[in-house]
Amino acid sequence: MLQQVLEYAQANRERFLTELVNYLAIPSVSAQPEHERDTHMAALWLAEHFHKLGMSAEVFPTDRHPVVYAEWKGQHSQAPTVLIYGHYDVQPAEPFELWLSPPFQPSVRDGYVYARGASDNKGQHFAHIKAVEAYLHSVGTLPVNVKFLVEGEEEIGSPSLSGFVQQHRKMLECDCVLISDSALRSLHQPTLTYGLRGLLDLEVTVRCLGRDVHSGHYGGAVQNPIMALAKILATTKDDHGRVCIAGFYDDVRTLAEDERAELARLSYTEADLQRETGARAAFGEPEFMLAERIGARPTFEVNGIWGGYTGSGVKTIIPAEAHAKITCRLVPHQDPAKVAEVIAAHLRKATPFGAELEIRLGRGSPAALVDRHSPAMQAAARAAQATYGAPPLFELEGGSIPIVADFQRYLSKPIVLLGFGLPDDSIHAPNERFALACLDKGIEASARFLSEVTN
Ligand code: BES
Ligand code: MN
């Protein structure tokens, strides 16, 4: 059966790529209101694609971007059901000038397809869709029942999907959830993710004046909000990158020895980090190895800071206010609300006299830890080994997929995080790409998983 499926995928490779290119050409940027129609188009494109494969599919409107749901229930009712999750929304493509080819005019060169969303996440869930097509159009059936849930708000924190999952528990009922929205170590060293970090976002404003004022007429006599903000932020971390906020690390889980040993086997080095990111040097808590800093430790990062005059020439003012956007990555057992509280308390205490602090808190999403030993995970390990030629290593990812914690809460079924991308895909950055070999291997791994999970 598998042989036929893989032959079909091989024979239809060119068409698959053309379809993916069409999908990638839709600029479904969830964060930008001007792309509202495009996100809708991507949802419709998907639903139509599912219909063409012979699956039933529906587009559910939400407050923001629609959810696409599709299913194939041709197996008898005792057969397992696999729920496959993905997201059709993409990150903003800015800065455009750094792209070698335009982000929404997919370009196939040197064995990669370059486009925003190629790896994160269109290329990855497209591999699952093509695996399902290969089964249905070659052997005419699938080893399991399959449901697809593809959302359009992952890159903005999945604000609608949480309620959707809660509301549609029955429709989403399954035996396991399969998610490909991360990366392998390499095409010869597969990895299975068993944890994702959570996220807490906040925006702070420091106000010192009723209006911008002349820096000569008043300078020396009033507080400067940009300086005040810089000082406040500087108190949050020491020179080694440890967060100095009281209570911040309170609930952080210490890794078991076998977990540390497993992470050490990834042998992720400073040189890897430098090659992937262009970092001048590694930085961060010296007592933890890099894989731990990224996967098992929480962070406090400033994402943007602004205020005052930044145009050309000189403008002699003291600005009235200054702003910063901050996000924290959370690890298992940290409660986003509690972390938000200790951060707010710290920032307030650090605010100098003559400055006023305002904090706007986001929704936040907790970290997720999945069972490394579930039968579904073992099926994924067998599928990965057969596809990539080596037994997979387990890893903790530093990124977040907000809905995973909700899946655990509302569906209570094992989750498999089997990424198809590569570490140098440049997700969220200019020149994002997805290797054509990753597409081939992703289809194969998906096909193998669907047959292995029945055992
Ligand atoms: N695919 C990523 C998550 C990811 C990144 C997993 C790197 C493994 C390694 C996902 O699309 C993503 O970027 N999520 C956001 C969520 C946020 C906007 C709520 C993230 O992690 O920043
Ligand atoms: Mn992303």
Coordinates of C-alpha atoms and ligand atoms in Angstrom, one line a residue:
M1 CA 0.0 0.0 0.0
L2 CA 2.7 2.4 1.0
Q3 CA 4.7 1.7 -2.1
Q4 CA 1.8 2.8 -4.3
V5 CA 1.3 5.9 -2.3
L6 CA 5.0 7.0 -2.5
E7 CA 5.0 6.2 -6.3
Y8 CA 1.9 8.4 -6.7
A9 CA 3.7 11.3 -4.8
Q10 CA 6.8 10.9 -6.9
A11 CA 4.8 10.8 -10.2
N12 CA 2.8 14.0 -9.3
R13 CA 5.7 15.9 -7.8
E14 CA 5.7 18.7 -10.4
R15 CA 2.0 19.3 -10.0
F16 CA 2.3 19.4 -6.2
L17 CA 4.9 22.0 -6.5
T18 CA 2.8 24.1 -8.9
E19 CA -0.1 23.9 -6.4
L20 CA 2.1 24.9 -3.5
V21 CA 3.4 27.9 -5.5
N22 CA -0.2 29.0 -6.1
Y23 CA -1.0 28.6 -2.4
L24 CA 2.1 30.6 -1.4
A25 CA 1.2 33.4 -3.8
I26 CA -1.8 34.3 -1.6
P27 CA -0.5 37.0 0.9
S28 CA -2.4 35.7 3.9
V29 CA -0.8 37.9 6.5
S30 CA -3.0 37.7 9.6
A31 CA -1.5 40.7 11.5
Q32 CA -2.2 43.3 8.8
P33 CA -5.8 44.5 8.2
E34 CA -5.0 45.3 4.5
H35 CA -4.7 41.5 3.9
E36 CA -8.1 40.7 5.3
R37 CA -9.3 39.6 1.9
D38 CA -6.2 37.6 1.2
T39 CA -6.6 35.5 4.4
H40 CA -10.1 34.8 3.3
M41 CA -8.8 33.8 -0.1
A42 CA -6.3 31.4 1.4
A43 CA -9.1 29.7 3.4
L44 CA -11.3 29.3 0.3
W45 CA -8.3 28.0 -1.6
L46 CA -7.8 25.3 1.0
A47 CA -11.5 24.3 1.2
E48 CA -11.6 24.0 -2.6
H49 CA -8.5 21.9 -2.5
F50 CA -9.9 19.6 0.1
H51 CA -13.1 19.2 -2.0
K52 CA -11.0 18.3 -5.1
L53 CA -9.4 15.5 -3.1
G54 CA -12.9 14.1 -2.3
M55 CA -13.0 15.4 1.3
S56 CA -15.8 17.3 2.9
A57 CA -14.6 20.8 3.9
E58 CA -16.1 23.8 5.5
V59 CA -15.0 27.4 6.1
F60 CA -16.1 28.6 9.5
P61 CA -16.1 32.4 10.0
T62 CA -14.7 33.9 13.2
D63 CA -14.2 37.4 14.6
R64 CA -11.0 37.7 12.6
H65 CA -9.8 35.0 10.1
P66 CA -11.8 31.9 9.1
V67 CA -11.1 28.3 10.3
V68 CA -11.0 25.6 7.6
Y69 CA -12.1 22.2 8.7
A70 CA -12.1 19.1 6.5
E71 CA -12.5 15.4 7.0
W72 CA -12.4 12.0 5.5
K73 CA -14.3 9.3 7.4
G74 CA -14.1 6.4 4.9
Q75 CA -12.6 4.0 7.4
H76 CA -14.8 1.9 9.7
S77 CA -15.7 3.6 13.0
Q78 CA -13.2 1.6 15.0
A79 CA -10.3 2.8 13.0
P80 CA -8.2 5.6 14.7
T81 CA -8.9 9.2 13.8
V82 CA -6.0 11.6 13.3
L83 CA -6.5 15.3 13.6
I84 CA -4.0 17.3 11.6
Y85 CA -3.5 20.9 12.5
G86 CA -1.8 23.7 10.5
H87 CA -2.1 27.4 9.9
Y88 CA -2.6 29.2 6.6
D89 CA -1.7 32.6 7.9
V90 CA 1.8 34.0 7.6
Q91 CA 4.0 36.6 9.2
P92 CA 4.3 40.0 7.7
A93 CA 7.0 40.0 5.0
E94 CA 8.7 43.3 5.8
P95 CA 11.4 44.4 5.2
F96 CA 10.6 43.8 1.5
E97 CA 13.9 45.2 0.3
L98 CA 15.9 42.3 1.8
W99 CA 14.1 39.6 -0.2
L100 CA 16.0 38.4 -3.3
S101 CA 12.6 37.5 -4.9
P102 CA 9.3 39.0 -3.8
P103 CA 7.8 37.2 -0.8
F104 CA 4.4 36.5 -2.6
Q105 CA 5.9 35.6 -6.0
P106 CA 7.2 32.2 -5.0
S107 CA 10.5 31.5 -6.6
V108 CA 11.9 27.9 -7.1
R109 CA 15.7 27.9 -7.2
D110 CA 18.5 25.7 -6.0
G111 CA 16.1 23.0 -4.6
Y112 CA 14.1 25.4 -2.5
V113 CA 10.8 27.3 -2.9
Y114 CA 11.3 30.8 -1.5
A115 CA 8.2 32.7 -0.3
R116 CA 6.7 34.0 3.0
G117 CA 4.9 31.0 4.6
A118 CA 6.9 28.4 2.6
S119 CA 8.1 26.6 5.7
D120 CA 5.9 28.4 8.4
N121 CA 3.5 26.8 7.7
K122 CA 1.9 26.3 4.3
G123 CA 4.6 23.9 2.9
Q124 CA 4.4 21.8 6.0
H125 CA 0.6 21.2 6.2
F126 CA 0.5 21.0 2.4
A127 CA 2.7 17.9 2.8
H128 CA 0.0 16.3 4.9
I129 CA -2.7 17.2 2.4
K130 CA -0.6 15.6 -0.4
A131 CA -0.1 12.5 1.6
V132 CA -3.8 12.1 2.0
E133 CA -4.3 12.8 -1.7
A134 CA -1.7 10.2 -2.5
Y135 CA -3.6 7.5 -0.5
L136 CA -7.0 8.5 -1.8
H137 CA -6.0 8.7 -5.5
S138 CA -3.7 5.6 -5.6
V139 CA -5.0 2.9 -3.2
G140 CA -8.4 4.7 -2.9
T141 CA -8.5 4.6 0.8
L142 CA -6.6 5.8 4.0
P143 CA -5.5 3.5 6.9
V144 CA -7.2 5.9 9.3
N145 CA -9.9 8.5 9.4
V146 CA -8.5 12.0 9.0
K147 CA -9.6 15.5 10.1
F148 CA -7.9 18.7 9.2
L149 CA -8.0 21.9 11.2
V150 CA -6.2 24.8 9.5
E151 CA -6.5 28.2 11.1
G152 CA -5.7 31.7 10.0
E153 CA -4.7 33.3 13.3
E154 CA -1.7 31.3 14.6
E155 CA 0.8 34.1 14.0
I156 CA -1.4 36.5 16.1
G157 CA -1.8 34.1 19.0
S158 CA -4.9 32.1 17.9
P159 CA -7.4 34.4 19.6
S160 CA -10.4 32.7 17.9
L161 CA -9.4 29.1 17.8
S162 CA -9.4 28.5 21.5
G163 CA -13.1 29.1 21.7
F164 CA -13.6 27.3 18.4
V165 CA -12.0 24.1 19.8
Q166 CA -14.0 24.3 23.0
Q167 CA -17.2 24.7 21.0
H168 CA -16.5 22.0 18.5
R169 CA -15.0 19.3 20.7
K170 CA -17.4 16.7 19.2
M171 CA -16.4 17.6 15.6
L172 CA -12.7 17.5 16.5
E173 CA -12.9 14.2 18.4
C174 CA -9.8 12.1 17.5
D175 CA -7.3 9.6 18.8
C176 CA -4.3 11.8 18.3
V177 CA -3.3 15.3 17.0
L178 CA -0.5 15.6 14.4
I179 CA 1.2 18.9 14.0
S180 CA 4.0 19.8 11.6
D181 CA 5.0 23.4 12.4
S182 CA 8.6 23.1 13.4
A183 CA 12.0 21.9 12.1
L184 CA 14.1 18.8 12.0
R185 CA 17.7 18.9 13.1
S186 CA 18.6 18.0 9.5
L187 CA 17.3 15.7 6.7
H188 CA 19.5 13.0 8.1
Q189 CA 18.7 13.6 11.8
P190 CA 15.0 13.8 12.4
T191 CA 13.7 15.3 15.7
L192 CA 10.4 15.0 17.5
T193 CA 9.4 17.9 19.6
Y194 CA 7.9 17.2 23.0
G195 CA 7.6 20.7 24.3
L196 CA 6.8 24.2 23.1
R197 CA 7.3 27.4 25.1
G198 CA 4.3 29.6 25.9
L199 CA 4.1 33.3 25.3
L200 CA 3.2 36.4 27.3
D201 CA 3.1 39.8 25.5
L202 CA 3.0 43.2 27.0
E203 CA 3.4 46.8 25.9
V204 CA 4.6 49.5 28.2
T205 CA 4.3 53.3 28.0
V206 CA 6.3 55.7 30.1
R207 CA 4.9 59.3 30.4
C208 CA 6.8 62.2 31.9
L209 CA 5.2 65.2 30.3
G210 CA 1.9 66.5 29.1
R211 CA 3.3 67.2 25.7
D212 CA 6.6 67.2 23.8
V213 CA 8.7 70.2 25.0
H214 CA 11.7 72.3 23.9
S215 CA 14.8 70.4 25.1
G216 CA 16.6 73.7 25.7
H217 CA 13.8 75.6 27.4
Y218 CA 13.1 72.7 29.8
G219 CA 16.1 70.3 29.5
G220 CA 17.7 69.6 32.9
A221 CA 14.5 70.4 34.7
V222 CA 12.2 67.5 33.7
Q223 CA 12.5 63.7 33.5
N224 CA 13.0 62.2 30.0
P225 CA 10.7 59.2 29.3
I226 CA 13.1 57.5 26.9
M227 CA 15.8 57.5 29.5
A228 CA 13.4 56.4 32.2
L229 CA 12.2 53.5 30.0
A230 CA 15.8 52.5 29.2
K231 CA 16.6 52.5 32.9
I232 CA 13.5 50.5 33.8
L233 CA 14.3 47.9 31.1
A234 CA 18.0 47.7 32.1
T235 CA 17.0 46.5 35.6
T236 CA 15.3 43.3 34.2
K237 CA 18.4 41.4 33.3
D238 CA 21.9 40.9 34.6
D239 CA 25.0 40.8 32.4
H240 CA 24.7 37.0 31.9
G241 CA 21.1 37.2 30.7
R242 CA 19.5 36.1 33.9
V243 CA 16.1 37.7 34.5
C244 CA 16.3 39.7 37.7
I245 CA 12.5 39.9 38.3
A246 CA 11.6 38.5 41.7
G247 CA 9.4 35.4 41.3
F248 CA 10.0 35.1 37.6
Y249 CA 11.6 31.6 37.8
D250 CA 9.4 30.4 40.7
D251 CA 7.5 27.7 38.9
V252 CA 10.1 26.7 36.3
R253 CA 10.5 23.0 35.9
T254 CA 14.0 21.5 36.4
L255 CA 14.8 19.0 33.7
A256 CA 15.2 15.4 34.7
E257 CA 18.7 14.0 34.1
D258 CA 17.6 11.8 31.2
E259 CA 16.0 14.8 29.5
R260 CA 19.2 16.8 29.8
A261 CA 21.1 13.8 28.4
E262 CA 18.7 13.6 25.5
L263 CA 19.0 17.3 24.8
A264 CA 22.8 17.0 24.9
R265 CA 22.6 14.4 22.2
L266 CA 21.4 17.2 19.8
S267 CA 24.9 18.6 20.2
Y268 CA 23.7 22.1 19.3
T269 CA 26.7 24.3 19.4
E270 CA 27.6 28.0 19.5
A271 CA 28.8 27.6 15.9
D272 CA 25.4 26.2 14.8
L273 CA 23.8 29.2 16.5
Q274 CA 26.1 31.7 14.8
R275 CA 25.7 30.1 11.4
E276 CA 21.9 30.1 11.7
T277 CA 21.5 33.6 13.1
G278 CA 24.6 35.7 12.4
A279 CA 24.9 36.2 16.2
R280 CA 28.4 37.6 17.1
A281 CA 28.4 35.3 20.1
A282 CA 26.1 33.1 22.1
F283 CA 24.5 34.8 25.2
G284 CA 22.5 33.7 28.1
E285 CA 22.4 31.8 31.4
P286 CA 25.9 30.2 31.5
E287 CA 24.8 27.2 33.7
F288 CA 22.5 25.9 31.0
M289 CA 23.5 24.5 27.6
L290 CA 22.1 26.2 24.5
A291 CA 19.4 23.6 23.9
E292 CA 18.2 24.2 27.4
R293 CA 18.3 28.0 27.2
I294 CA 16.1 27.8 24.1
G295 CA 13.8 24.9 25.1
A296 CA 13.6 24.8 28.9
R297 CA 14.2 28.3 30.2
P298 CA 11.8 31.3 30.2
T299 CA 12.8 34.6 28.6
F300 CA 12.2 38.3 28.8
E301 CA 12.8 40.0 25.5
V302 CA 12.2 43.6 24.2
N303 CA 10.9 43.3 20.7
G304 CA 10.7 47.0 19.9
I305 CA 11.2 50.4 21.5
W306 CA 10.2 53.8 20.2
G307 CA 9.5 57.3 21.1
G308 CA 10.6 60.9 20.3
Y309 CA 11.9 62.0 17.0
T310 CA 13.6 59.6 14.7
G311 CA 13.3 61.4 11.3
S312 CA 16.1 63.1 9.5
G313 CA 18.0 66.0 10.9
V314 CA 17.8 67.4 14.4
K315 CA 14.7 68.0 16.4
T316 CA 15.4 69.4 19.8
I317 CA 12.7 68.0 22.0
I318 CA 12.1 66.1 25.2
P319 CA 9.3 63.7 24.1
A320 CA 6.3 63.3 26.3
E321 CA 6.3 59.5 26.2
A322 CA 8.2 56.4 25.3
H323 CA 7.1 52.8 24.5
A324 CA 8.3 49.3 24.4
K325 CA 6.9 46.0 23.2
I326 CA 8.0 43.0 25.3
T327 CA 7.4 39.3 25.0
C328 CA 8.3 36.5 27.4
R329 CA 8.6 32.9 26.4
L330 CA 7.2 30.7 29.2
V331 CA 8.0 27.1 30.1
P332 CA 5.8 24.4 31.6
H333 CA 4.2 25.1 34.9
Q334 CA 4.6 28.9 34.6
D335 CA 1.2 30.5 34.8
P336 CA 1.0 33.5 32.3
A337 CA -1.2 35.5 34.7
K338 CA 1.2 35.0 37.6
V339 CA 4.3 35.9 35.5
A340 CA 2.5 39.0 34.3
E341 CA 1.9 40.0 37.9
V342 CA 5.5 39.7 39.0
I343 CA 6.7 41.5 35.9
A344 CA 4.2 44.4 36.4
A345 CA 5.3 44.7 40.1
H346 CA 9.0 44.8 39.1
L347 CA 8.5 47.4 36.4
R348 CA 6.4 49.6 38.7
K349 CA 9.1 49.5 41.4
A350 CA 11.8 50.3 38.8
T351 CA 10.0 53.4 37.5
P352 CA 11.9 56.5 38.6
F353 CA 10.3 59.5 40.3
G354 CA 8.6 61.9 37.8
A355 CA 7.7 59.1 35.4
E356 CA 4.3 57.4 35.0
L357 CA 4.1 53.8 33.8
E358 CA 1.2 52.2 31.9
I359 CA 1.2 48.4 31.1
R360 CA -1.0 46.8 28.6
L361 CA -1.2 43.0 28.9
G362 CA -1.9 40.5 26.1
R363 CA -3.8 37.3 26.4
G364 CA -0.8 35.0 26.9
S365 CA -0.6 31.3 26.3
P366 CA 0.9 28.6 28.5
A367 CA 3.7 26.3 27.4
A368 CA 2.9 22.7 26.4
L369 CA 4.7 19.5 27.2
V370 CA 3.5 16.3 25.4
D371 CA 4.0 12.7 26.3
R372 CA 7.3 11.4 24.8
H373 CA 6.2 7.8 25.2
S374 CA 2.6 7.8 23.8
P375 CA 1.8 5.2 21.2
A376 CA 1.2 8.0 18.7
M377 CA 4.7 9.4 19.4
Q378 CA 6.2 5.9 18.9
A379 CA 4.4 5.7 15.6
A380 CA 5.9 9.0 14.6
A381 CA 9.3 7.8 15.7
R382 CA 9.0 4.7 13.4
A383 CA 7.8 6.9 10.5
A384 CA 10.6 9.4 11.0
Q385 CA 13.2 6.6 11.2
A386 CA 12.0 5.0 8.0
T387 CA 11.7 8.3 6.2
Y388 CA 15.0 10.0 7.2
G389 CA 17.1 7.0 7.9
A390 CA 17.9 7.6 11.5
P391 CA 16.1 7.2 14.8
P392 CA 14.7 10.6 15.9
L393 CA 16.1 12.7 18.8
F394 CA 13.6 14.4 21.2
E395 CA 13.8 18.1 21.6
L396 CA 12.2 21.0 23.3
E397 CA 11.3 23.9 20.9
G398 CA 11.7 27.5 21.9
G399 CA 8.8 28.7 19.7
S400 CA 5.1 28.6 20.5
I401 CA 2.0 27.1 19.0
P402 CA -0.6 28.7 21.2
I403 CA -3.4 26.2 20.5
V404 CA -1.5 23.1 21.6
A405 CA -2.3 23.8 25.3
D406 CA -5.9 24.1 24.4
F407 CA -5.8 20.8 22.4
Q408 CA -4.5 19.2 25.6
R409 CA -7.1 20.8 27.7
Y410 CA -10.2 20.2 25.5
L411 CA -9.4 17.1 23.5
S412 CA -7.2 15.2 26.0
K413 CA -5.4 13.2 23.4
P414 CA -1.8 12.5 22.6
I415 CA -0.1 15.2 20.5
V416 CA 2.7 14.6 18.0
L417 CA 4.9 17.4 16.9
L418 CA 6.8 16.2 13.9
G419 CA 8.3 19.2 12.1
F420 CA 9.2 19.0 8.4
G421 CA 11.2 22.2 8.0
L422 CA 14.9 22.9 8.5
P423 CA 16.6 25.2 11.0
D424 CA 17.9 27.5 8.3
D425 CA 14.5 28.1 6.6
S426 CA 14.5 31.7 7.8
I427 CA 11.0 31.6 9.2
H428 CA 9.7 35.1 10.1
A429 CA 12.6 36.6 8.3
P430 CA 13.4 37.7 4.7
N431 CA 13.9 34.9 2.1
E432 CA 12.0 32.3 4.0
R433 CA 12.2 29.0 2.1
F434 CA 11.2 25.4 2.2
A435 CA 13.4 22.7 0.7
L436 CA 11.8 20.6 -2.0
A437 CA 13.4 17.6 -0.4
C438 CA 11.5 18.6 2.8
L439 CA 8.3 18.5 0.9
D440 CA 9.1 15.0 -0.5
K441 CA 10.2 13.7 2.8
G442 CA 7.3 15.4 4.6
I443 CA 4.8 13.7 2.3
E444 CA 6.5 10.4 3.0
A445 CA 6.7 10.8 6.7
S446 CA 3.0 11.8 6.8
A447 CA 2.0 8.8 4.7
R448 CA 4.1 6.5 6.9
F449 CA 2.7 8.0 10.1
L450 CA -0.8 7.4 9.0
S451 CA -0.2 3.7 8.4
E452 CA 2.1 3.3 11.5
V453 CA -0.5 4.8 13.9
T454 CA -2.8 1.9 13.4
N455 CA -0.3 -0.4 15.0
Ligands
BES1 N1 6.0 27.6 13.6 C1 6.1 28.6 14.6 C2 6.5 28.0 16.0 C3 7.9 27.4 16.0 C4 8.9 28.3 15.8 C5 8.1 26.1 16.4 C6 10.2 27.8 15.9 C7 9.3 25.7 16.5 C8 10.4 26.5 16.2 C9 4.8 29.3 14.8 O1 4.2 29.7 13.5 C10 5.1 30.7 15.4 O2 5.9 31.4 14.9 N2 4.4 30.9 16.5 C11 4.5 32.2 17.2 C12 3.3 32.3 18.1 C13 3.0 33.7 18.6 C14 2.8 34.7 17.6 C15 1.8 33.6 19.6 C16 5.8 32.4 17.9 O3 6.3 31.4 18.4 O4 6.3 33.5 18.0
MN2 MN 5.4 31.4 12.8

